[in-house]
Amino acid sequence: MVAIIFNYKKIADYLEERKRAKIVKISEALSCEHVDGLTKEHLKDELATEHFKIATGLRLEKEFREAIISLHKKTKGNLGFFHFKRALTHLEYKDSELKVKLTWFDQAGFLFNLVFGCILALLGLLTLIVPAQIDEISIVQFFMFVGLGAFFFAIAVMMLVQTFPVRSAKFIKEEMQSLHYQ
């Protein structure tokens, strides 16, 4: 873990270079005189897909990508690409239409994570406060309360982060509905 932290810059540079390498290879293939027809069209689409992935973090096929760009433009930028990235598991492009699919299970998971995430965050903060309220506390008890409070708080943050994809999907769905009614 320490090696990763100290070499983070080198690792990030390497991964960025790998992304660029794919674009360079596709560009070289496009400039080849022997590539034509459907192969050339496919390589152009792949190049556009790779550029879009680097710019937004979303690797999507042309039609799906254009539907997202169109929705982004229709909302005048109100619907950022990070919402699409978060909600990607809930998005579907079917029959030439972008759809948001939120199941009952997704809604229940959202509510569960939201409620219990807030409860655990409060419990974690209260557990961190407890050592200050005890007059004669041993070092073992102090670390036990602090460790337990930090654990509760970390689990709470993890649970609350799990609500982001559903919240973004709901936001996309609301924006899509408001555009259809205008």
Short mmCIF file of C-alpha atoms in Angstrom, two decimals:
data_model
loop_
_atom_site.label_atom_id
_atom_site.label_comp_id
_atom_site.label_asym_id
_atom_site.label_seq_id
_atom_site.Cartn_x
_atom_site.Cartn_y
_atom_site.Cartn_z
CA MET A 1 0.00 0.00 0.00
CA VAL A 2 2.84 2.37 0.85
CA ALA A 3 4.54 1.57 -2.48
CA ILE A 4 1.33 2.41 -4.34
CA ILE A 5 1.00 5.71 -2.50
CA PHE A 6 4.60 6.76 -3.20
CA ASN A 7 4.44 5.64 -6.84
CA TYR A 8 0.94 6.95 -7.55
CA LYS A 9 2.15 9.57 -10.03
CA LYS A 10 4.12 7.00 -12.04
CA ILE A 11 1.19 4.56 -12.04
CA ALA A 12 -1.24 7.29 -13.12
CA ASP A 13 1.13 8.39 -15.90
CA TYR A 14 1.48 4.78 -17.09
CA LEU A 15 -2.29 4.27 -17.20
CA GLU A 16 -2.77 7.56 -19.05
CA GLU A 17 -0.12 6.52 -21.57
CA ARG A 18 -1.94 3.20 -22.13
CA LYS A 19 -5.11 5.14 -22.97
CA ARG A 20 -3.23 7.27 -25.48
CA ALA A 21 -1.52 4.22 -26.97
CA LYS A 22 -4.86 2.74 -28.01
CA ILE A 23 -5.84 6.00 -29.70
CA VAL A 24 -2.47 6.12 -31.51
CA LYS A 25 -2.87 2.52 -32.72
CA ILE A 26 -6.39 3.19 -34.01
CA SER A 27 -5.23 6.41 -35.70
CA GLU A 28 -2.36 4.55 -37.37
CA ALA A 29 -4.75 1.87 -38.59
CA LEU A 30 -7.05 4.56 -40.03
CA SER A 31 -4.18 6.13 -41.97
CA CYS A 32 -3.28 2.80 -43.57
CA GLU A 33 -4.17 2.76 -47.27
CA HIS A 34 -5.36 -0.86 -47.11
CA VAL A 35 -8.12 -0.11 -44.61
CA ASP A 36 -11.38 0.87 -46.25
CA GLY A 37 -15.11 0.28 -46.27
CA LEU A 38 -16.79 -1.03 -43.13
CA THR A 39 -13.46 -1.58 -41.39
CA LYS A 40 -12.58 2.10 -41.76
CA GLU A 41 -16.02 3.15 -40.50
CA HIS A 42 -15.67 0.81 -37.52
CA LEU A 43 -12.23 2.20 -36.67
CA LYS A 44 -13.60 5.76 -36.85
CA ASP A 45 -16.35 4.78 -34.40
CA GLU A 46 -13.77 3.13 -32.11
CA LEU A 47 -11.62 6.26 -32.19
CA ALA A 48 -14.60 8.44 -31.29
CA THR A 49 -15.51 6.00 -28.51
CA GLU A 50 -11.99 6.14 -27.05
CA HIS A 51 -11.89 9.95 -27.15
CA PHE A 52 -15.30 10.11 -25.46
CA LYS A 53 -14.10 7.64 -22.81
CA ILE A 54 -11.06 9.76 -22.02
CA ALA A 55 -13.15 12.95 -21.87
CA THR A 56 -16.07 11.65 -19.81
CA GLY A 57 -15.05 8.28 -18.36
CA LEU A 58 -17.89 6.57 -20.25
CA ARG A 59 -17.19 3.90 -22.85
CA LEU A 60 -20.37 3.75 -24.89
CA GLU A 61 -21.38 2.79 -28.39
CA LYS A 62 -22.14 5.58 -30.86
CA GLU A 63 -25.94 5.64 -30.57
CA PHE A 64 -25.95 5.41 -26.77
CA ARG A 65 -23.27 8.10 -26.59
CA GLU A 66 -25.19 10.43 -28.90
CA ALA A 67 -28.40 9.96 -26.90
CA ILE A 68 -26.55 11.00 -23.73
CA ILE A 69 -24.94 14.00 -25.45
CA SER A 70 -28.33 15.04 -26.82
CA LEU A 71 -29.93 14.85 -23.37
CA HIS A 72 -27.01 16.79 -21.89
CA LYS A 73 -27.52 19.53 -24.49
CA LYS A 74 -31.31 19.61 -24.07
CA THR A 75 -30.87 20.27 -20.34
CA LYS A 76 -28.41 23.06 -21.20
CA GLY A 77 -25.68 21.36 -19.18
CA ASN A 78 -27.85 20.98 -16.07
CA LEU A 79 -27.39 17.22 -16.35
CA GLY A 80 -23.65 16.63 -16.05
CA PHE A 81 -21.81 13.63 -17.46
CA PHE A 82 -20.89 12.52 -13.94
CA HIS A 83 -24.57 11.73 -13.39
CA PHE A 84 -24.54 9.49 -16.46
CA LYS A 85 -21.34 7.84 -15.27
CA ARG A 86 -22.79 7.14 -11.82
CA ALA A 87 -26.13 5.92 -13.14
CA LEU A 88 -24.73 3.85 -16.01
CA THR A 89 -25.95 0.57 -14.50
CA HIS A 90 -29.48 1.99 -14.48
CA LEU A 91 -29.38 3.37 -18.02
CA GLU A 92 -30.48 1.47 -21.07
CA TYR A 93 -30.48 2.34 -24.74
CA LYS A 94 -33.18 0.30 -26.39
CA ASP A 95 -35.31 0.85 -29.50
CA SER A 96 -33.42 4.10 -30.27
CA GLU A 97 -34.42 5.55 -26.92
CA LEU A 98 -32.55 6.25 -23.70
CA LYS A 99 -34.35 4.77 -20.70
CA VAL A 100 -33.78 4.80 -16.96
CA LYS A 101 -34.53 1.49 -15.26
CA LEU A 102 -34.99 1.60 -11.50
CA THR A 103 -36.36 -1.60 -10.03
CA TRP A 104 -38.11 -2.03 -6.72
CA PHE A 105 -34.90 -3.62 -5.42
CA ASP A 106 -32.89 -0.53 -6.44
CA GLN A 107 -35.36 1.74 -4.62
CA ALA A 108 -35.31 -0.48 -1.50
CA GLY A 109 -31.50 -0.59 -1.51
CA PHE A 110 -31.36 3.19 -1.86
CA LEU A 111 -33.71 3.68 1.09
CA PHE A 112 -31.90 1.08 3.22
CA ASN A 113 -28.47 2.58 2.55
CA LEU A 114 -29.73 6.11 3.14
CA VAL A 115 -31.49 5.37 6.43
CA PHE A 116 -28.91 3.04 7.95
CA GLY A 117 -26.03 5.12 6.58
CA CYS A 118 -27.36 8.18 8.42
CA ILE A 119 -27.98 6.14 11.58
CA LEU A 120 -24.46 4.67 11.51
CA ALA A 121 -22.92 8.10 10.86
CA LEU A 122 -24.74 9.48 13.90
CA LEU A 123 -23.80 6.43 15.97
CA GLY A 124 -20.17 6.76 14.85
CA LEU A 125 -20.02 10.42 15.82
CA LEU A 126 -21.66 9.70 19.18
CA THR A 127 -19.20 6.87 19.82
CA LEU A 128 -16.32 9.24 19.06
CA ILE A 129 -17.71 11.72 21.61
CA VAL A 130 -18.11 9.14 24.41
CA PRO A 131 -14.43 9.13 25.53
CA ALA A 132 -14.64 12.85 26.30
CA GLN A 133 -17.62 12.22 28.61
CA ILE A 134 -15.92 9.56 30.76
CA ASP A 135 -13.78 10.95 33.60
CA GLU A 136 -11.35 8.10 34.18
CA ILE A 137 -10.90 6.23 30.92
CA SER A 138 -8.09 3.82 30.21
CA ILE A 139 -6.09 4.01 27.01
CA VAL A 140 -7.57 0.69 25.88
CA GLN A 141 -11.13 1.97 26.35
CA PHE A 142 -10.24 5.20 24.56
CA PHE A 143 -8.90 3.36 21.51
CA MET A 144 -11.85 0.96 21.61
CA PHE A 145 -14.37 3.82 21.43
CA VAL A 146 -12.38 5.73 18.81
CA GLY A 147 -11.89 2.59 16.70
CA LEU A 148 -15.55 1.63 16.95
CA GLY A 149 -16.67 5.16 16.12
CA ALA A 150 -14.33 5.33 13.13
CA PHE A 151 -15.56 1.92 11.96
CA PHE A 152 -19.22 2.97 12.21
CA PHE A 153 -18.47 6.22 10.42
CA ALA A 154 -16.52 4.47 7.63
CA ILE A 155 -19.36 1.98 7.07
CA ALA A 156 -21.83 4.89 7.04
CA VAL A 157 -19.85 6.74 4.40
CA MET A 158 -19.65 3.58 2.31
CA MET A 159 -23.42 3.06 2.58
CA LEU A 160 -24.16 6.68 1.68
CA VAL A 161 -21.87 6.51 -1.35
CA GLN A 162 -23.94 3.52 -2.53
CA THR A 163 -26.94 5.86 -2.85
CA PHE A 164 -25.24 8.03 -5.51
CA PRO A 165 -26.00 5.84 -8.58
CA VAL A 166 -29.72 5.64 -7.76
CA ARG A 167 -29.90 9.34 -6.93
CA SER A 168 -28.23 10.22 -10.24
CA ALA A 169 -30.60 7.85 -12.09
CA LYS A 170 -33.57 9.54 -10.42
CA PHE A 171 -32.20 12.95 -11.38
CA ILE A 172 -31.77 11.85 -15.01
CA LYS A 173 -35.30 10.43 -15.03
CA GLU A 174 -36.72 13.67 -13.60
CA GLU A 175 -34.89 15.73 -16.23
CA MET A 176 -36.12 13.43 -19.01
CA GLN A 177 -39.71 13.70 -17.77
CA SER A 178 -39.53 17.49 -17.52
CA LEU A 179 -38.29 17.68 -21.12
CA HIS A 180 -41.09 15.46 -22.41
CA TYR A 181 -43.78 17.61 -20.77
CA GLN A 182 -42.47 20.91 -22.17
#
